[in-house]
């Protein structure tokens, strides 16, 4: 299997360019179903140890069924599949340029949850226009054992988020382990109390944020991703979800820049425009996220006969 590795503001993306599963014809959603239910060993092979590690997000390049798109992509991680991935979209665009498949300017990329527009501004900098983002439920209270009541919003940004109001701890790396522990407990409590997104979708991302008046940054965040790891980048879908809440609260005007910094110090620049179509009965926005990605490696992953870990080392106890 041939892959290109990159990182977007610190968060890794592994793009499969050859040797992935054959998923047949049909819509991207149908091919995602085949990947998930019939060829999941390819995901484990590419992502899990000993060839990968928990923080990597994978991206399988596919032929798009939308002829206006330059590529289709299915995103996945250490525990399953993602509808959309913001940092991964930036990584895919930079990878396609590195491979000579696209040039500067605007291109369309198809994902299982919709088509996104990417604007390649340089060999490393990309802006992408995300799918619609909206706040589904406001001021949701979740009871967390040993912690108490935590209030936040349920928001769609391409994935489902619980955006906590504020943060239980300062968002610094010294607090990382405790932030992981608390966010995992919130996620488990949401599932236990059946607090979901639209159509009973699991809320599988937890986001804490600290809004601050800084010279070059508006907010710092921490995002727990599916699989129990934190996002090293500011999270593209999480930033989109944040913008939807800011727009709904009248705290950010259309087109106004919002600089989102991750707990590691990586930064995205976001802005939005209103979506004229209601999403699940809610007002929505179209977020534009700008960030930088860098190629890290060009690798051939190999499986040999009798390798007991040929399809990865997996753990059943991931949060």
Coordinates of C-alpha atoms in Angstrom, one line a residue:
X1 CA 0.0 0.0 0.0
X2 CA 1.4 3.4 -1.0
X3 CA 0.6 6.4 1.2
X4 CA 1.5 10.0 1.5
X5 CA 1.8 11.4 5.1
X6 CA 1.3 15.0 5.9
X7 CA 0.3 17.1 9.0
X8 CA -2.1 20.0 9.1
X9 CA -1.1 22.3 12.0
X10 CA 0.3 19.3 13.8
X11 CA -2.5 16.8 13.1
X12 CA -1.4 13.9 10.8
X13 CA -3.2 12.7 7.7
X14 CA -2.3 9.5 5.8
X15 CA -3.6 9.5 2.2
X16 CA -3.8 6.1 0.5
X17 CA -2.8 6.6 -3.1
X18 CA -2.4 3.0 -4.2
X19 CA -3.1 -0.5 -2.8
X20 CA -6.4 0.4 -1.1
X21 CA -9.6 -1.8 -1.2
X22 CA -11.6 -2.2 -4.4
X23 CA -15.0 -0.8 -3.5
X24 CA -16.8 -1.1 -6.9
X25 CA -19.1 1.4 -8.4
X26 CA -21.9 3.5 -7.1
X27 CA -22.2 6.5 -4.9
X28 CA -19.5 7.5 -2.4
X29 CA -21.9 6.6 0.4
X30 CA -22.3 3.1 -1.1
X31 CA -18.6 2.6 -1.4
X32 CA -18.1 3.8 2.2
X33 CA -20.6 1.1 3.3
X34 CA -18.5 -1.5 1.5
X35 CA -15.3 -0.2 3.0
X36 CA -16.8 -0.3 6.5
X37 CA -18.5 -3.7 6.3
X38 CA -16.4 -5.7 3.8
X39 CA -12.9 -4.2 3.7
X40 CA -12.3 -2.8 7.2
X41 CA -8.9 -4.6 7.4
X42 CA -7.5 -2.0 5.0
X43 CA -8.3 0.7 7.6
X44 CA -6.7 -1.2 10.4
X45 CA -3.7 -2.0 8.2
X46 CA -3.1 1.7 7.4
X47 CA -3.9 3.3 10.7
X48 CA -3.3 0.9 13.6
X49 CA 0.0 0.0 15.2
X50 CA 2.6 -1.1 14.2
X51 CA 2.4 0.9 11.0
X52 CA 0.4 3.8 12.3
X53 CA -0.7 5.4 15.6
X54 CA -3.8 6.6 17.3
X55 CA -3.7 10.3 16.1
X56 CA -3.5 9.5 12.4
X57 CA -6.6 10.2 10.3
X58 CA -6.6 8.2 7.1
X59 CA -8.0 9.3 3.7
X60 CA -8.8 6.9 0.8
X61 CA -8.7 8.6 -2.5
X62 CA -11.7 7.5 -4.7
X63 CA -13.1 8.2 -8.1
X64 CA -15.9 10.8 -7.4
X65 CA -19.4 10.1 -8.7
X66 CA -19.8 13.9 -9.0
X67 CA -18.0 14.8 -12.3
X68 CA -17.4 18.3 -11.0
X69 CA -15.0 17.0 -8.3
X70 CA -11.3 16.4 -8.8
X71 CA -11.4 13.5 -6.2
X72 CA -13.6 11.6 -3.8
X73 CA -12.3 10.8 -0.3
X74 CA -13.3 8.6 2.5
X75 CA -11.9 9.6 5.9
X76 CA -11.2 7.1 8.7
X77 CA -9.4 6.8 12.0
X78 CA -8.3 4.3 14.6
X79 CA -11.9 3.2 15.5
X80 CA -14.0 3.8 12.4
X81 CA -15.1 6.3 9.7
X82 CA -15.6 10.0 9.6
X83 CA -18.2 11.9 7.6
X84 CA -15.9 14.8 7.0
X85 CA -12.5 15.9 8.3
X86 CA -11.3 19.5 8.1
X87 CA -7.6 19.1 8.7
X88 CA -7.7 16.0 6.5
X89 CA -9.3 18.0 3.6
X90 CA -6.4 20.5 3.8
X91 CA -4.0 17.6 3.9
X92 CA -5.6 15.9 0.9
X93 CA -5.5 19.1 -1.1
X94 CA -1.8 19.6 -0.4
X95 CA -1.1 15.9 -1.2
X96 CA -3.0 16.2 -4.5
X97 CA -0.8 19.2 -5.4
X98 CA 2.4 17.3 -4.3
X99 CA 1.3 14.5 -6.7
X100 CA 0.8 16.9 -9.5
X101 CA -2.9 16.1 -9.8
X102 CA -4.2 19.7 -9.1
X103 CA -2.8 23.2 -9.5
X104 CA -3.4 26.4 -7.6
X105 CA -6.9 27.7 -7.3
X106 CA -10.4 26.3 -6.5
X107 CA -11.3 22.6 -6.7
X108 CA -14.1 20.5 -5.5
X109 CA -13.7 17.3 -3.4
X110 CA -16.5 14.9 -2.6
X111 CA -17.0 13.4 0.8
X112 CA -19.7 11.0 2.1
X113 CA -21.5 13.9 3.8
X114 CA -21.3 16.4 0.9
X115 CA -19.0 18.2 -1.5
X116 CA -16.5 20.7 -0.2
X117 CA -14.7 23.4 -2.1
X118 CA -10.9 23.8 -1.6
X119 CA -8.8 26.8 -2.7
X120 CA -5.1 26.0 -2.9
X121 CA -3.4 29.3 -2.1
X122 CA 0.1 27.9 -2.1
X123 CA 1.9 24.6 -2.0
X124 CA 1.1 24.4 1.7
X125 CA -1.8 26.8 2.4
X126 CA -5.5 25.8 1.7
X127 CA -8.9 27.3 2.4
X128 CA -11.8 25.0 2.2
X129 CA -15.5 25.8 2.3
X130 CA -17.2 23.2 4.5
X131 CA -20.6 21.5 4.4
X132 CA -23.3 23.3 6.2
X133 CA -22.8 23.8 10.0
X134 CA -25.5 24.4 12.5
X135 CA -26.4 24.3 16.2
X136 CA -28.9 21.5 16.7
X137 CA -29.6 22.0 20.5
X138 CA -28.6 24.9 22.7
X139 CA -27.7 24.8 26.5
X140 CA -27.9 21.1 26.9
X141 CA -27.1 19.9 30.4
X142 CA -25.3 16.6 30.9
X143 CA -24.8 15.0 34.3
X144 CA -21.3 13.6 34.6
X145 CA -20.5 11.3 37.5
X146 CA -17.9 12.8 39.8
X147 CA -18.0 16.1 38.0
X148 CA -21.5 17.4 38.1
X149 CA -23.6 19.3 35.5
X150 CA -21.8 20.3 32.3
X151 CA -23.6 22.7 29.9
X152 CA -23.0 22.9 26.2
X153 CA -24.4 22.9 22.7
X154 CA -25.0 20.0 20.2
X155 CA -23.6 21.2 16.9
X156 CA -23.0 19.8 13.4
X157 CA -19.8 20.9 11.7
X158 CA -19.4 17.8 9.4
X159 CA -19.2 15.7 12.5
X160 CA -21.3 15.9 15.7
X161 CA -19.9 17.9 18.6
X162 CA -20.7 18.7 22.2
X163 CA -19.3 22.3 22.5
X164 CA -19.0 22.8 26.3
X165 CA -19.5 26.3 27.5
X166 CA -16.0 27.2 28.5
X167 CA -13.4 24.8 29.8
X168 CA -13.1 23.0 33.1
X169 CA -9.4 23.6 33.1
X170 CA -7.0 26.1 31.5
X171 CA -6.2 24.8 28.0
X172 CA -2.5 24.2 28.3
X173 CA -0.5 21.0 27.6
X174 CA 0.2 20.5 31.3
X175 CA -3.5 19.7 31.7
X176 CA -3.7 17.4 28.7
X177 CA -4.2 14.1 30.6
X178 CA -7.0 15.6 32.8
X179 CA -8.7 17.2 29.8
X180 CA -8.7 13.8 28.1
X181 CA -10.1 12.1 31.2
X182 CA -12.9 14.7 31.6
X183 CA -13.8 14.9 27.9
X184 CA -14.1 11.0 27.8
X185 CA -16.4 11.1 30.8
X186 CA -18.6 13.7 29.1
X187 CA -18.7 11.7 25.9
X188 CA -19.7 8.5 27.8
X189 CA -22.4 10.4 29.8
X190 CA -23.9 11.8 26.6
X191 CA -24.2 8.3 25.2
X192 CA -25.6 7.0 28.5
X193 CA -28.2 9.7 28.7
X194 CA -29.1 9.4 25.0
X195 CA -28.2 12.9 24.2
X196 CA -27.6 12.8 20.4
X197 CA -27.5 14.7 17.2
X198 CA -30.2 14.6 14.5
X199 CA -31.6 11.2 13.7
X200 CA -30.1 9.8 16.9
X201 CA -26.6 10.2 15.6
X202 CA -23.9 9.7 18.2
X203 CA -22.1 12.9 19.5
X204 CA -18.5 11.6 19.1
X205 CA -16.5 14.9 19.4
X206 CA -16.1 16.9 22.6
X207 CA -14.8 20.5 22.4
X208 CA -13.7 22.8 25.2
X209 CA -12.8 26.4 24.3
X210 CA -11.4 29.5 25.9
X211 CA -12.4 32.7 24.1
X212 CA -9.8 35.4 24.7
X213 CA -8.9 38.8 23.5
X214 CA -5.4 38.2 22.2
X215 CA -3.3 40.1 19.7
X216 CA -3.5 37.4 17.1
X217 CA -5.9 34.8 18.4
X218 CA -9.6 34.8 19.3
X219 CA -10.0 31.4 21.0
X220 CA -8.0 28.4 22.1
X221 CA -9.6 24.9 22.0
X222 CA -9.2 21.2 22.9
X223 CA -11.1 18.6 20.9
X224 CA -11.5 15.0 21.8
X225 CA -11.9 12.9 18.7
X226 CA -13.4 9.4 18.2
X227 CA -11.0 6.8 19.4
X228 CA -10.0 8.7 22.6
X229 CA -7.3 10.9 21.2
X230 CA -7.1 14.7 21.0
X231 CA -6.8 16.8 17.9
X232 CA -3.4 18.4 17.5
X233 CA -4.9 21.0 15.1
X234 CA -7.7 23.4 16.0
X235 CA -10.1 20.9 14.2
X236 CA -11.7 22.1 11.0
X237 CA -15.1 20.6 11.6
X238 CA -14.9 21.8 15.3
X239 CA -14.0 25.3 14.2
X240 CA -16.9 25.2 11.8
X241 CA -19.2 24.2 14.6
X242 CA -17.8 27.0 16.8
X243 CA -18.6 29.5 14.0
X244 CA -22.2 28.3 13.8
X245 CA -22.6 29.0 17.5
X246 CA -20.9 32.4 17.3
X247 CA -23.2 33.3 14.3
X248 CA -26.3 32.1 16.2
X249 CA -25.4 34.2 19.3
X250 CA -24.7 37.3 17.2
X251 CA -21.1 37.4 18.3
X252 CA -19.5 37.2 14.9
X253 CA -20.6 38.9 11.7
X254 CA -20.6 37.2 8.3
X255 CA -17.1 37.4 6.7
X256 CA -15.4 38.4 10.0
X257 CA -12.2 36.5 10.7
X258 CA -12.0 34.2 13.7
X259 CA -8.6 32.8 14.6
X260 CA -8.9 29.5 16.4
X261 CA -5.8 28.1 18.1
X262 CA -5.4 24.5 19.3
X263 CA -4.0 23.4 22.6
X264 CA -0.7 22.7 20.8
X265 CA -0.5 26.2 19.2
X266 CA -1.6 25.3 15.7
X267 CA -4.0 27.9 14.1
X268 CA -6.9 28.0 11.7
X269 CA -8.5 31.2 10.3
X270 CA -12.3 30.9 10.0
X271 CA -15.1 32.9 8.6
X272 CA -18.7 32.2 7.5
X273 CA -21.6 33.1 5.3
X274 CA -25.2 32.3 6.0
X275 CA -26.7 29.2 4.4
X276 CA -30.1 30.0 3.0
X277 CA -31.4 26.5 3.6
X278 CA -32.5 25.3 7.0
X279 CA -30.8 22.1 8.2
X280 CA -32.9 19.9 10.4
X281 CA -35.0 23.0 11.0
X282 CA -32.0 25.0 12.2
X283 CA -30.3 28.1 10.7
X284 CA -27.0 27.1 9.2
X285 CA -23.7 28.7 8.1
X286 CA -21.1 27.8 5.5
X287 CA -17.7 28.0 7.1
X288 CA -14.5 28.7 5.3
X289 CA -11.4 27.4 7.1
X290 CA -7.8 28.3 6.2
X291 CA -4.7 26.4 7.4
X292 CA -1.4 24.9 6.4
X293 CA -0.3 21.4 5.8
X294 CA 3.1 19.9 5.1
X295 CA 4.2 16.7 3.5
X296 CA 6.0 14.4 6.0
X297 CA 6.7 11.2 4.1
X298 CA 6.0 9.0 1.1
X299 CA 5.8 5.5 2.2
X300 CA 5.1 1.9 1.1
X301 CA 3.3 -0.1 3.8
X302 CA 4.1 -3.9 3.6
X303 CA 2.4 -7.0 4.9
X304 CA 4.3 -10.3 5.0
X305 CA 3.0 -13.8 5.3
X306 CA 2.5 -15.1 8.9
X307 CA 2.6 -11.6 10.4
X308 CA 0.2 -11.9 13.4
X309 CA -0.1 -8.2 13.4
X310 CA -0.6 -7.9 9.6
X311 CA -3.8 -6.0 10.1
X312 CA -2.8 -4.0 13.1
X313 CA -2.9 -4.1 16.9
X314 CA -6.3 -3.0 18.0
X315 CA -7.8 -2.3 21.4
X316 CA -11.5 -2.7 22.3
X317 CA -11.3 -0.3 25.2
X318 CA -10.9 2.9 23.3
X319 CA -13.2 5.7 24.6

